[in-house]
Amino acid sequence: MSTLEDLKTAVINGKRKDVKVIVPELLESGVEPTSLLQDALIPAMAIVGERFKNNEVFVPEMLVSARAMKQAMAIIEPKLLEAGISPEYTAIIGTVEGDLHDIGKNLVATMWKGTGFDVIDLGVNVPAAKFLEAIDEYKPQIVGLSTLLTTTMPAMKETVAAIRNAGHSKVMILIGGAPITQSYADEIGADGFSKDAGSAVDIAKTTLGIA
Ligand code: B1M
């Protein structure tokens, strides 16, 4: 019988096929999908990041780990969405221009969907202009911006400014990602910040006054 530790090891080592076997086994044995995330998948990516920082692994290894994590997410997402609430609010989400990281952003999108939001995911490397077009088209209550790179934090600031300058003063802008802090959110005029996907749900609901 596989354990959470086995799943963590499989993601660290980028073993997508193992992940495909372990995740359903764990779910069938009664492990909560949120526990798979919190106790295996997210810690696995943190270890990969630490190893990358220490030059113990390189981009190809990060990539295979990311693929293994995505494989796990593809199996878990339907479970997270089982609440089946019909959408009352619309959210747009994307990773800002210059940044290709999408695992955390996808997780926030999944959690928002699970809370009953209709989520339009613009993907990665999204220029401010594309956010503006999507706001005009979908009229969301919330826009979520994600970035993992310190070098793309200025793109986040530019996107917030572009949204405000275009006169969208009512749309709530929530930001997140590893280098992001509350003080950065305050500095660039975002309405909220959350450090993880779970609190992104709480912040979204509080910001909309539906908590
Ligand atoms: Co990159 N990478 N990477 N990488 N990568 C980091 C981010 C890094 C911290 C690694 C390190 O040095 N320790 C470092 C950034 C350093 C910095 O800027 N301070 C880094 C680097 C340097 C790079 C490259 C520049 C490497 C290179 O080419 N030399 C390059 C940049 C490419 C680009 O984007 N232009 C690069 C590339 C890649 C891969 C493509 C190989 C791959 C990404 C694959 C993919 O996403 N599809 C990758 C990966 C996998 C990582 C690490 C290892 C893992 C990221 C991840 O998925 N974490 C990462 C190290 C780390 O994070 N410890 C690293 C798991 C995920 C669940 O967490 O995304 O943080 P996270 O999301 C969390 C919260 O941040 C928050 O909630 C999520 C869930 O709880 N959150 C939000 C995120 N967005 C939010 C939005 C919200 C609210 C909360 O509201 C809207």
PDB file of C-alpha atoms and ligand atoms in Angstrom:
ATOM      1  CA  MET A   1       0.000   0.000   0.000  1.00  0.00           C
ATOM      2  CA  SER A   2       1.429   3.366  -1.042  1.00  0.00           C
ATOM      3  CA  THR A   3       1.914   6.203   1.433  1.00  0.00           C
ATOM      4  CA  LEU A   4       1.992  10.002   1.210  1.00  0.00           C
ATOM      5  CA  GLU A   5       5.763   9.706   1.522  1.00  0.00           C
ATOM      6  CA  ASP A   6       5.803   7.510  -1.624  1.00  0.00           C
ATOM      7  CA  LEU A   7       3.838  10.175  -3.480  1.00  0.00           C
ATOM      8  CA  LYS A   8       6.211  12.895  -2.319  1.00  0.00           C
ATOM      9  CA  THR A   9       9.219  10.840  -3.477  1.00  0.00           C
ATOM     10  CA  ALA A  10       7.585  10.112  -6.850  1.00  0.00           C
ATOM     11  CA  VAL A  11       7.010  13.836  -7.496  1.00  0.00           C
ATOM     12  CA  ILE A  12      10.508  14.792  -6.366  1.00  0.00           C
ATOM     13  CA  ASN A  13      11.928  12.191  -8.765  1.00  0.00           C
ATOM     14  CA  GLY A  14       9.514  13.153 -11.559  1.00  0.00           C
ATOM     15  CA  LYS A  15       7.991   9.664 -11.757  1.00  0.00           C
ATOM     16  CA  ARG A  16       4.753  10.468 -13.540  1.00  0.00           C
ATOM     17  CA  LYS A  17       3.746   6.819 -14.042  1.00  0.00           C
ATOM     18  CA  ASP A  18       4.165   6.089 -10.324  1.00  0.00           C
ATOM     19  CA  VAL A  19       2.063   9.144  -9.495  1.00  0.00           C
ATOM     20  CA  LYS A  20      -0.700   7.786 -11.733  1.00  0.00           C
ATOM     21  CA  VAL A  21      -0.828   4.643  -9.612  1.00  0.00           C
ATOM     22  CA  ILE A  22      -0.223   6.112  -6.151  1.00  0.00           C
ATOM     23  CA  VAL A  23      -2.769   8.967  -6.227  1.00  0.00           C
ATOM     24  CA  PRO A  24      -5.841   6.777  -6.953  1.00  0.00           C
ATOM     25  CA  GLU A  25      -4.625   4.243  -4.371  1.00  0.00           C
ATOM     26  CA  LEU A  26      -4.372   6.916  -1.683  1.00  0.00           C
ATOM     27  CA  LEU A  27      -7.772   8.391  -2.593  1.00  0.00           C
ATOM     28  CA  GLU A  28      -9.381   4.947  -2.507  1.00  0.00           C
ATOM     29  CA  SER A  29      -7.872   4.267   0.906  1.00  0.00           C
ATOM     30  CA  GLY A  30      -9.642   7.388   2.199  1.00  0.00           C
ATOM     31  CA  VAL A  31      -6.884  10.006   2.180  1.00  0.00           C
ATOM     32  CA  GLU A  32      -8.428  13.453   1.616  1.00  0.00           C
ATOM     33  CA  PRO A  33      -7.443  15.235  -1.627  1.00  0.00           C
ATOM     34  CA  THR A  34      -6.391  18.275   0.434  1.00  0.00           C
ATOM     35  CA  SER A  35      -4.032  16.053   2.413  1.00  0.00           C
ATOM     36  CA  LEU A  36      -2.425  14.818  -0.827  1.00  0.00           C
ATOM     37  CA  LEU A  37      -1.764  18.472  -1.628  1.00  0.00           C
ATOM     38  CA  GLN A  38      -0.643  19.713   1.771  1.00  0.00           C
ATOM     39  CA  ASP A  39       1.264  16.649   2.971  1.00  0.00           C
ATOM     40  CA  ALA A  40       2.886  15.375  -0.230  1.00  0.00           C
ATOM     41  CA  LEU A  41       2.626  17.431  -3.417  1.00  0.00           C
ATOM     42  CA  ILE A  42       3.364  20.956  -2.159  1.00  0.00           C
ATOM     43  CA  PRO A  43       6.203  19.813   0.154  1.00  0.00           C
ATOM     44  CA  ALA A  44       7.661  17.832  -2.788  1.00  0.00           C
ATOM     45  CA  MET A  45       7.846  20.949  -4.957  1.00  0.00           C
ATOM     46  CA  ALA A  46       9.387  22.894  -2.064  1.00  0.00           C
ATOM     47  CA  ILE A  47      12.157  20.272  -1.844  1.00  0.00           C
ATOM     48  CA  VAL A  48      12.730  20.415  -5.614  1.00  0.00           C
ATOM     49  CA  GLY A  49      13.023  24.210  -5.342  1.00  0.00           C
ATOM     50  CA  GLU A  50      15.498  23.941  -2.479  1.00  0.00           C
ATOM     51  CA  ARG A  51      17.619  21.475  -4.477  1.00  0.00           C
ATOM     52  CA  PHE A  52      17.515  23.777  -7.488  1.00  0.00           C
ATOM     53  CA  LYS A  53      18.645  26.684  -5.324  1.00  0.00           C
ATOM     54  CA  ASN A  54      21.556  24.578  -4.076  1.00  0.00           C
ATOM     55  CA  ASN A  55      22.503  23.512  -7.626  1.00  0.00           C
ATOM     56  CA  GLU A  56      21.709  19.886  -6.831  1.00  0.00           C
ATOM     57  CA  VAL A  57      19.132  19.699  -9.648  1.00  0.00           C
ATOM     58  CA  PHE A  58      18.586  21.808 -12.766  1.00  0.00           C
ATOM     59  CA  VAL A  59      15.709  23.014 -14.975  1.00  0.00           C
ATOM     60  CA  PRO A  60      15.030  19.597 -16.627  1.00  0.00           C
ATOM     61  CA  GLU A  61      14.552  17.980 -13.216  1.00  0.00           C
ATOM     62  CA  MET A  62      12.252  20.808 -12.101  1.00  0.00           C
ATOM     63  CA  LEU A  63      10.282  20.262 -15.277  1.00  0.00           C
ATOM     64  CA  VAL A  64       9.748  16.525 -14.781  1.00  0.00           C
ATOM     65  CA  SER A  65       8.716  17.135 -11.176  1.00  0.00           C
ATOM     66  CA  ALA A  66       6.266  19.779 -12.383  1.00  0.00           C
ATOM     67  CA  ARG A  67       4.826  17.290 -14.886  1.00  0.00           C
ATOM     68  CA  ALA A  68       4.436  14.686 -12.160  1.00  0.00           C
ATOM     69  CA  MET A  69       2.676  17.247  -9.956  1.00  0.00           C
ATOM     70  CA  LYS A  70       0.351  18.156 -12.840  1.00  0.00           C
ATOM     71  CA  GLN A  71      -0.430  14.475 -13.344  1.00  0.00           C
ATOM     72  CA  ALA A  72      -1.469  14.270  -9.705  1.00  0.00           C
ATOM     73  CA  MET A  73      -3.538  17.457 -10.003  1.00  0.00           C
ATOM     74  CA  ALA A  74      -5.388  16.077 -13.024  1.00  0.00           C
ATOM     75  CA  ILE A  75      -6.609  13.194 -10.855  1.00  0.00           C
ATOM     76  CA  ILE A  76      -7.294  15.272  -7.749  1.00  0.00           C
ATOM     77  CA  GLU A  77      -9.049  18.258  -9.338  1.00  0.00           C
ATOM     78  CA  PRO A  78     -12.389  16.482  -9.982  1.00  0.00           C
ATOM     79  CA  LYS A  79     -12.431  15.425  -6.304  1.00  0.00           C
ATOM     80  CA  LEU A  80     -11.817  18.993  -5.176  1.00  0.00           C
ATOM     81  CA  LEU A  81     -14.673  20.150  -7.403  1.00  0.00           C
ATOM     82  CA  GLU A  82     -17.191  17.585  -6.217  1.00  0.00           C
ATOM     83  CA  ALA A  83     -19.003  20.224  -4.140  1.00  0.00           C
ATOM     84  CA  GLY A  84     -20.764  21.083  -7.441  1.00  0.00           C
ATOM     85  CA  ILE A  85     -21.981  24.565  -6.537  1.00  0.00           C
ATOM     86  CA  SER A  86     -23.325  26.593  -9.465  1.00  0.00           C
ATOM     87  CA  PRO A  87     -21.177  29.657 -10.193  1.00  0.00           C
ATOM     88  CA  GLU A  88     -22.441  33.006  -8.941  1.00  0.00           C
ATOM     89  CA  TYR A  89     -19.210  34.975  -9.314  1.00  0.00           C
ATOM     90  CA  THR A  90     -16.660  35.175 -12.103  1.00  0.00           C
ATOM     91  CA  ALA A  91     -12.910  35.260 -11.576  1.00  0.00           C
ATOM     92  CA  ILE A  92     -10.103  35.725 -14.058  1.00  0.00           C
ATOM     93  CA  ILE A  93      -6.686  34.359 -13.216  1.00  0.00           C
ATOM     94  CA  GLY A  94      -3.290  34.308 -14.909  1.00  0.00           C
ATOM     95  CA  THR A  95       0.452  34.275 -14.385  1.00  0.00           C
ATOM     96  CA  VAL A  96       1.883  37.651 -15.308  1.00  0.00           C
ATOM     97  CA  GLU A  97       4.006  38.436 -18.345  1.00  0.00           C
ATOM     98  CA  GLY A  98       7.476  36.877 -18.380  1.00  0.00           C
ATOM     99  CA  ASP A  99       6.600  34.085 -15.953  1.00  0.00           C
ATOM    100  CA  LEU A 100       5.849  30.503 -17.049  1.00  0.00           C
ATOM    101  CA  HIS A 101       5.127  28.952 -13.635  1.00  0.00           C
ATOM    102  CA  ASP A 102       1.559  27.711 -13.419  1.00  0.00           C
ATOM    103  CA  ILE A 103       1.215  25.021 -10.772  1.00  0.00           C
ATOM    104  CA  GLY A 104       0.324  27.394  -7.909  1.00  0.00           C
ATOM    105  CA  LYS A 105      -1.923  29.465 -10.184  1.00  0.00           C
ATOM    106  CA  ASN A 106      -3.717  26.288 -11.310  1.00  0.00           C
ATOM    107  CA  LEU A 107      -4.210  25.297  -7.697  1.00  0.00           C
ATOM    108  CA  VAL A 108      -5.792  28.646  -6.845  1.00  0.00           C
ATOM    109  CA  ALA A 109      -8.030  28.302  -9.942  1.00  0.00           C
ATOM    110  CA  THR A 110      -9.120  24.839  -8.810  1.00  0.00           C
ATOM    111  CA  MET A 111      -9.870  26.025  -5.266  1.00  0.00           C
ATOM    112  CA  TRP A 112     -11.868  28.975  -6.573  1.00  0.00           C
ATOM    113  CA  LYS A 113     -13.823  26.654  -8.874  1.00  0.00           C
ATOM    114  CA  GLY A 114     -14.455  24.378  -5.896  1.00  0.00           C
ATOM    115  CA  THR A 115     -15.893  27.345  -3.994  1.00  0.00           C
ATOM    116  CA  GLY A 116     -18.369  27.996  -6.790  1.00  0.00           C
ATOM    117  CA  PHE A 117     -16.628  30.654  -8.879  1.00  0.00           C
ATOM    118  CA  ASP A 118     -16.674  30.538 -12.655  1.00  0.00           C
ATOM    119  CA  VAL A 119     -12.922  30.763 -13.330  1.00  0.00           C
ATOM    120  CA  ILE A 120     -11.462  31.991 -16.621  1.00  0.00           C
ATOM    121  CA  ASP A 121      -7.819  30.909 -16.713  1.00  0.00           C
ATOM    122  CA  LEU A 122      -5.695  33.011 -19.053  1.00  0.00           C
ATOM    123  CA  GLY A 123      -2.647  30.784 -18.607  1.00  0.00           C
ATOM    124  CA  VAL A 124       0.937  31.933 -18.210  1.00  0.00           C
ATOM    125  CA  ASN A 125       3.021  34.825 -19.530  1.00  0.00           C
ATOM    126  CA  VAL A 126      -0.097  36.984 -19.711  1.00  0.00           C
ATOM    127  CA  PRO A 127       0.450  40.620 -20.745  1.00  0.00           C
ATOM    128  CA  ALA A 128      -1.550  43.354 -19.011  1.00  0.00           C
ATOM    129  CA  ALA A 129      -3.463  44.007 -22.246  1.00  0.00           C
ATOM    130  CA  LYS A 130      -4.781  40.441 -22.252  1.00  0.00           C
ATOM    131  CA  PHE A 131      -6.083  40.869 -18.685  1.00  0.00           C
ATOM    132  CA  LEU A 132      -7.835  44.074 -19.793  1.00  0.00           C
ATOM    133  CA  GLU A 133      -9.457  42.345 -22.797  1.00  0.00           C
ATOM    134  CA  ALA A 134     -10.654  39.504 -20.570  1.00  0.00           C
ATOM    135  CA  ILE A 135     -12.083  41.934 -18.000  1.00  0.00           C
ATOM    136  CA  ASP A 136     -14.061  43.665 -20.750  1.00  0.00           C
ATOM    137  CA  GLU A 137     -15.285  40.329 -22.079  1.00  0.00           C
ATOM    138  CA  TYR A 138     -16.129  38.425 -18.880  1.00  0.00           C
ATOM    139  CA  LYS A 139     -16.861  41.271 -16.405  1.00  0.00           C
ATOM    140  CA  PRO A 140     -15.361  39.412 -13.424  1.00  0.00           C
ATOM    141  CA  GLN A 141     -15.710  40.394  -9.780  1.00  0.00           C
ATOM    142  CA  ILE A 142     -12.157  39.169  -9.116  1.00  0.00           C
ATOM    143  CA  VAL A 143      -8.872  39.161 -10.998  1.00  0.00           C
ATOM    144  CA  GLY A 144      -6.078  36.946  -9.669  1.00  0.00           C
ATOM    145  CA  LEU A 145      -2.447  37.557 -10.586  1.00  0.00           C
ATOM    146  CA  SER A 146       0.270  35.047  -9.851  1.00  0.00           C
ATOM    147  CA  THR A 147       4.032  35.218 -10.082  1.00  0.00           C
ATOM    148  CA  LEU A 148       6.886  33.125  -8.729  1.00  0.00           C
ATOM    149  CA  LEU A 149       9.820  35.136  -9.983  1.00  0.00           C
ATOM    150  CA  THR A 150      11.177  38.267  -8.347  1.00  0.00           C
ATOM    151  CA  THR A 151      12.080  39.472 -11.844  1.00  0.00           C
ATOM    152  CA  THR A 152       8.418  39.465 -12.912  1.00  0.00           C
ATOM    153  CA  MET A 153       7.066  41.287  -9.860  1.00  0.00           C
ATOM    154  CA  PRO A 154       7.250  44.575 -11.828  1.00  0.00           C
ATOM    155  CA  ALA A 155       4.957  43.007 -14.465  1.00  0.00           C
ATOM    156  CA  MET A 156       2.454  42.379 -11.680  1.00  0.00           C
ATOM    157  CA  LYS A 157       2.687  46.027 -10.623  1.00  0.00           C
ATOM    158  CA  GLU A 158       2.195  47.140 -14.256  1.00  0.00           C
ATOM    159  CA  THR A 159      -0.832  44.883 -14.628  1.00  0.00           C
ATOM    160  CA  VAL A 160      -2.484  46.277 -11.496  1.00  0.00           C
ATOM    161  CA  ALA A 161      -1.793  49.828 -12.713  1.00  0.00           C
ATOM    162  CA  ALA A 162      -3.166  49.022 -16.191  1.00  0.00           C
ATOM    163  CA  ILE A 163      -6.388  47.618 -14.714  1.00  0.00           C
ATOM    164  CA  ARG A 164      -6.865  50.678 -12.480  1.00  0.00           C
ATOM    165  CA  ASN A 165      -5.915  53.131 -15.243  1.00  0.00           C
ATOM    166  CA  ALA A 166      -8.491  51.509 -17.523  1.00  0.00           C
ATOM    167  CA  GLY A 167     -11.123  52.553 -14.960  1.00  0.00           C
ATOM    168  CA  HIS A 168     -11.887  49.106 -13.533  1.00  0.00           C
ATOM    169  CA  SER A 169     -12.015  50.394  -9.990  1.00  0.00           C
ATOM    170  CA  LYS A 170     -14.619  47.872  -8.795  1.00  0.00           C
ATOM    171  CA  VAL A 171     -12.870  44.661  -9.827  1.00  0.00           C
ATOM    172  CA  MET A 172     -11.041  43.120  -6.873  1.00  0.00           C
ATOM    173  CA  ILE A 173      -7.410  42.311  -7.616  1.00  0.00           C
ATOM    174  CA  LEU A 174      -5.889  39.485  -5.594  1.00  0.00           C
ATOM    175  CA  ILE A 175      -2.235  38.588  -5.920  1.00  0.00           C
ATOM    176  CA  GLY A 176      -0.035  35.720  -4.815  1.00  0.00           C
ATOM    177  CA  GLY A 177       3.045  33.632  -5.483  1.00  0.00           C
ATOM    178  CA  ALA A 178       6.187  32.754  -3.580  1.00  0.00           C
ATOM    179  CA  PRO A 179       7.890  36.200  -3.558  1.00  0.00           C
ATOM    180  CA  ILE A 180       4.670  38.166  -2.930  1.00  0.00           C
ATOM    181  CA  THR A 181       3.858  39.753   0.433  1.00  0.00           C
ATOM    182  CA  GLN A 182       1.061  41.831   1.918  1.00  0.00           C
ATOM    183  CA  SER A 183       3.288  44.880   1.885  1.00  0.00           C
ATOM    184  CA  TYR A 184       3.919  44.388  -1.853  1.00  0.00           C
ATOM    185  CA  ALA A 185       0.162  44.134  -2.389  1.00  0.00           C
ATOM    186  CA  ASP A 186      -0.298  47.399  -0.480  1.00  0.00           C
ATOM    187  CA  GLU A 187       2.529  49.030  -2.408  1.00  0.00           C
ATOM    188  CA  ILE A 188       1.101  48.215  -5.857  1.00  0.00           C
ATOM    189  CA  GLY A 189      -2.542  48.848  -4.954  1.00  0.00           C
ATOM    190  CA  ALA A 190      -3.876  45.266  -5.047  1.00  0.00           C
ATOM    191  CA  ASP A 191      -6.957  44.577  -2.907  1.00  0.00           C
ATOM    192  CA  GLY A 192      -5.668  41.382  -1.371  1.00  0.00           C
ATOM    193  CA  PHE A 193      -2.796  38.938  -1.025  1.00  0.00           C
ATOM    194  CA  SER A 194      -2.755  35.313  -0.027  1.00  0.00           C
ATOM    195  CA  LYS A 195       0.175  33.075   0.635  1.00  0.00           C
ATOM    196  CA  ASP A 196      -1.491  29.824  -0.458  1.00  0.00           C
ATOM    197  CA  ALA A 197      -4.392  28.457  -2.458  1.00  0.00           C
ATOM    198  CA  GLY A 198      -6.489  27.728   0.638  1.00  0.00           C
ATOM    199  CA  SER A 199      -6.355  31.278   1.916  1.00  0.00           C
ATOM    200  CA  ALA A 200      -6.950  32.566  -1.642  1.00  0.00           C
ATOM    201  CA  VAL A 201     -10.480  31.209  -1.209  1.00  0.00           C
ATOM    202  CA  ASP A 202     -10.969  32.962   2.145  1.00  0.00           C
ATOM    203  CA  ILE A 203      -9.585  36.244   0.827  1.00  0.00           C
ATOM    204  CA  ALA A 204     -11.746  36.074  -2.308  1.00  0.00           C
ATOM    205  CA  LYS A 205     -14.877  35.460  -0.232  1.00  0.00           C
ATOM    206  CA  THR A 206     -14.022  38.134   2.335  1.00  0.00           C
ATOM    207  CA  THR A 207     -13.186  40.654  -0.373  1.00  0.00           C
ATOM    208  CA  LEU A 208     -16.551  40.001  -2.044  1.00  0.00           C
ATOM    209  CA  GLY A 209     -18.333  40.127   1.303  1.00  0.00           C
ATOM    210  CA  ILE A 210     -19.633  36.535   1.025  1.00  0.00           C
ATOM    211  CA  ALA A 211     -17.508  34.926   3.748  1.00  0.00           C
TER     212      ALA A 211
HETATM  213 CO1  B1M B   1      11.237  27.804 -11.526  1.00  0.00          CO
HETATM  214  N1  B1M B   1      11.924  28.965 -10.116  1.00  0.00           N
HETATM  215  N2  B1M B   1      12.291  28.765 -12.836  1.00  0.00           N
HETATM  216  N3  B1M B   1      10.591  26.469 -12.757  1.00  0.00           N
HETATM  217  N4  B1M B   1      10.595  26.847 -10.056  1.00  0.00           N
HETATM  218  C1  B1M B   1      11.363  28.825  -8.776  1.00  0.00           C
HETATM  219  C2  B1M B   1      10.130  29.722  -8.601  1.00  0.00           C
HETATM  220  C3  B1M B   1      12.553  29.237  -7.815  1.00  0.00           C
HETATM  221  C4  B1M B   1      12.112  29.804  -6.448  1.00  0.00           C
HETATM  222  C5  B1M B   1      13.546  28.047  -7.638  1.00  0.00           C
HETATM  223  C6  B1M B   1      14.700  28.401  -6.719  1.00  0.00           C
HETATM  224  O1  B1M B   1      15.616  29.087  -7.135  1.00  0.00           O
HETATM  225  N5  B1M B   1      14.656  27.957  -5.492  1.00  0.00           N
HETATM  226  C7  B1M B   1      13.291  30.300  -8.737  1.00  0.00           C
HETATM  227  C8  B1M B   1      12.810  31.746  -8.597  1.00  0.00           C
HETATM  228  C9  B1M B   1      13.820  32.599  -7.854  1.00  0.00           C
HETATM  229  C10 B1M B   1      13.312  33.991  -7.690  1.00  0.00           C
HETATM  230  O2  B1M B   1      12.895  34.647  -8.596  1.00  0.00           O
HETATM  231  N6  B1M B   1      13.339  34.428  -6.443  1.00  0.00           N
HETATM  232  C11 B1M B   1      12.972  29.746 -10.122  1.00  0.00           C
HETATM  233  C12 B1M B   1      13.724  30.065 -11.291  1.00  0.00           C
HETATM  234  C13 B1M B   1      14.962  30.910 -11.076  1.00  0.00           C
HETATM  235  C14 B1M B   1      13.350  29.638 -12.581  1.00  0.00           C
HETATM  236  C15 B1M B   1      14.037  29.937 -13.917  1.00  0.00           C
HETATM  237  C16 B1M B   1      14.514  31.401 -14.089  1.00  0.00           C
HETATM  238  C17 B1M B   1      15.194  28.916 -14.053  1.00  0.00           C
HETATM  239  C18 B1M B   1      16.072  29.077 -15.265  1.00  0.00           C
HETATM  240  O3  B1M B   1      15.611  28.998 -16.380  1.00  0.00           O
HETATM  241  N7  B1M B   1      17.320  29.323 -14.984  1.00  0.00           N
HETATM  242  C19 B1M B   1      12.935  29.572 -14.952  1.00  0.00           C
HETATM  243  C20 B1M B   1      12.009  30.776 -15.277  1.00  0.00           C
HETATM  244  C21 B1M B   1      11.110  30.480 -16.436  1.00  0.00           C
HETATM  245  C22 B1M B   1      10.031  31.560 -16.574  1.00  0.00           C
HETATM  246  O4  B1M B   1       9.025  31.501 -15.903  1.00  0.00           O
HETATM  247  N8  B1M B   1      10.262  32.547 -17.436  1.00  0.00           N
HETATM  248  C23 B1M B   1      12.171  28.548 -14.173  1.00  0.00           C
HETATM  249  C24 B1M B   1      11.481  27.495 -14.777  1.00  0.00           C
HETATM  250  C25 B1M B   1      10.786  26.514 -14.090  1.00  0.00           C
HETATM  251  C26 B1M B   1      10.154  25.300 -14.774  1.00  0.00           C
HETATM  252  C27 B1M B   1       9.514  25.639 -16.127  1.00  0.00           C
HETATM  253  C28 B1M B   1      11.233  24.269 -14.982  1.00  0.00           C
HETATM  254  C29 B1M B   1       9.177  24.793 -13.667  1.00  0.00           C
HETATM  255  C30 B1M B   1       7.745  25.367 -13.782  1.00  0.00           C
HETATM  256  C31 B1M B   1       6.784  24.407 -14.449  1.00  0.00           C
HETATM  257  C32 B1M B   1       5.361  24.885 -14.306  1.00  0.00           C
HETATM  258  O5  B1M B   1       4.958  25.661 -13.437  1.00  0.00           O
HETATM  259  N9  B1M B   1       4.556  24.393 -15.203  1.00  0.00           N
HETATM  260  C33 B1M B   1       9.781  25.410 -12.409  1.00  0.00           C
HETATM  261  C34 B1M B   1       9.466  24.971 -11.084  1.00  0.00           C
HETATM  262  C35 B1M B   1       8.690  23.700 -10.979  1.00  0.00           C
HETATM  263  C36 B1M B   1       9.888  25.687  -9.925  1.00  0.00           C
HETATM  264  C37 B1M B   1       9.732  25.311  -8.444  1.00  0.00           C
HETATM  265  C38 B1M B   1      10.718  24.181  -8.148  1.00  0.00           C
HETATM  266  C39 B1M B   1       8.373  24.861  -8.002  1.00  0.00           C
HETATM  267  C40 B1M B   1       7.234  25.842  -8.283  1.00  0.00           C
HETATM  268  C41 B1M B   1       5.946  25.201  -7.914  1.00  0.00           C
HETATM  269  O6  B1M B   1       5.222  24.724  -8.780  1.00  0.00           O
HETATM  270  N10 B1M B   1       5.656  25.097  -6.594  1.00  0.00           N
HETATM  271  C42 B1M B   1      10.103  26.681  -7.731  1.00  0.00           C
HETATM  272  C43 B1M B   1      10.690  26.518  -6.344  1.00  0.00           C
HETATM  273  C44 B1M B   1       9.672  26.688  -5.237  1.00  0.00           C
HETATM  274  O7  B1M B   1       8.583  27.177  -5.422  1.00  0.00           O
HETATM  275  N11 B1M B   1      10.069  26.349  -4.051  1.00  0.00           N
HETATM  276  C45 B1M B   1      10.805  27.419  -8.772  1.00  0.00           C
HETATM  277  C46 B1M B   1       4.469  24.418  -6.070  1.00  0.00           C
HETATM  278  C47 B1M B   1       3.278  25.363  -6.078  1.00  0.00           C
HETATM  279  C48 B1M B   1       2.074  24.652  -5.487  1.00  0.00           C
HETATM  280  O8  B1M B   1       3.613  26.465  -5.257  1.00  0.00           O
HETATM  281  O9  B1M B   1       3.668  28.049  -7.213  1.00  0.00           O
HETATM  282  O10 B1M B   1       4.448  28.791  -4.900  1.00  0.00           O
HETATM  283  P1  B1M B   1       3.560  27.984  -5.743  1.00  0.00           P
HETATM  284  O11 B1M B   1       2.056  28.405  -5.429  1.00  0.00           O
HETATM  285  C49 B1M B   1       1.551  28.507  -4.111  1.00  0.00           C
HETATM  286  C50 B1M B   1       1.677  29.917  -3.510  1.00  0.00           C
HETATM  287  O12 B1M B   1       2.773  30.650  -4.021  1.00  0.00           O
HETATM  288  C51 B1M B   1       0.339  30.526  -3.762  1.00  0.00           C
HETATM  289  O13 B1M B   1      -0.556  29.431  -3.698  1.00  0.00           O
HETATM  290  C52 B1M B   1       0.057  28.282  -4.270  1.00  0.00           C
HETATM  291  C53 B1M B   1      -0.457  27.042  -3.616  1.00  0.00           C
HETATM  292  O14 B1M B   1      -0.467  27.080  -2.243  1.00  0.00           O
HETATM  293  N12 B1M B   1       0.059  31.225  -5.000  1.00  0.00           N
HETATM  294  C54 B1M B   1      -0.986  32.103  -5.040  1.00  0.00           C
HETATM  295  C55 B1M B   1       0.600  31.150  -6.237  1.00  0.00           C
HETATM  296  N13 B1M B   1      -0.052  31.970  -7.069  1.00  0.00           N
HETATM  297  C56 B1M B   1      -1.038  32.560  -6.370  1.00  0.00           C
HETATM  298  C57 B1M B   1      -2.031  33.474  -6.743  1.00  0.00           C
HETATM  299  C58 B1M B   1      -2.938  33.908  -5.768  1.00  0.00           C
HETATM  300  C59 B1M B   1      -2.844  33.460  -4.455  1.00  0.00           C
HETATM  301  C60 B1M B   1      -1.879  32.553  -4.067  1.00  0.00           C
HETATM  302  O15 B1M B   1      -3.914  34.763  -6.016  1.00  0.00           O
HETATM  303  C61 B1M B   1      -4.235  35.082  -7.335  1.00  0.00           C
END
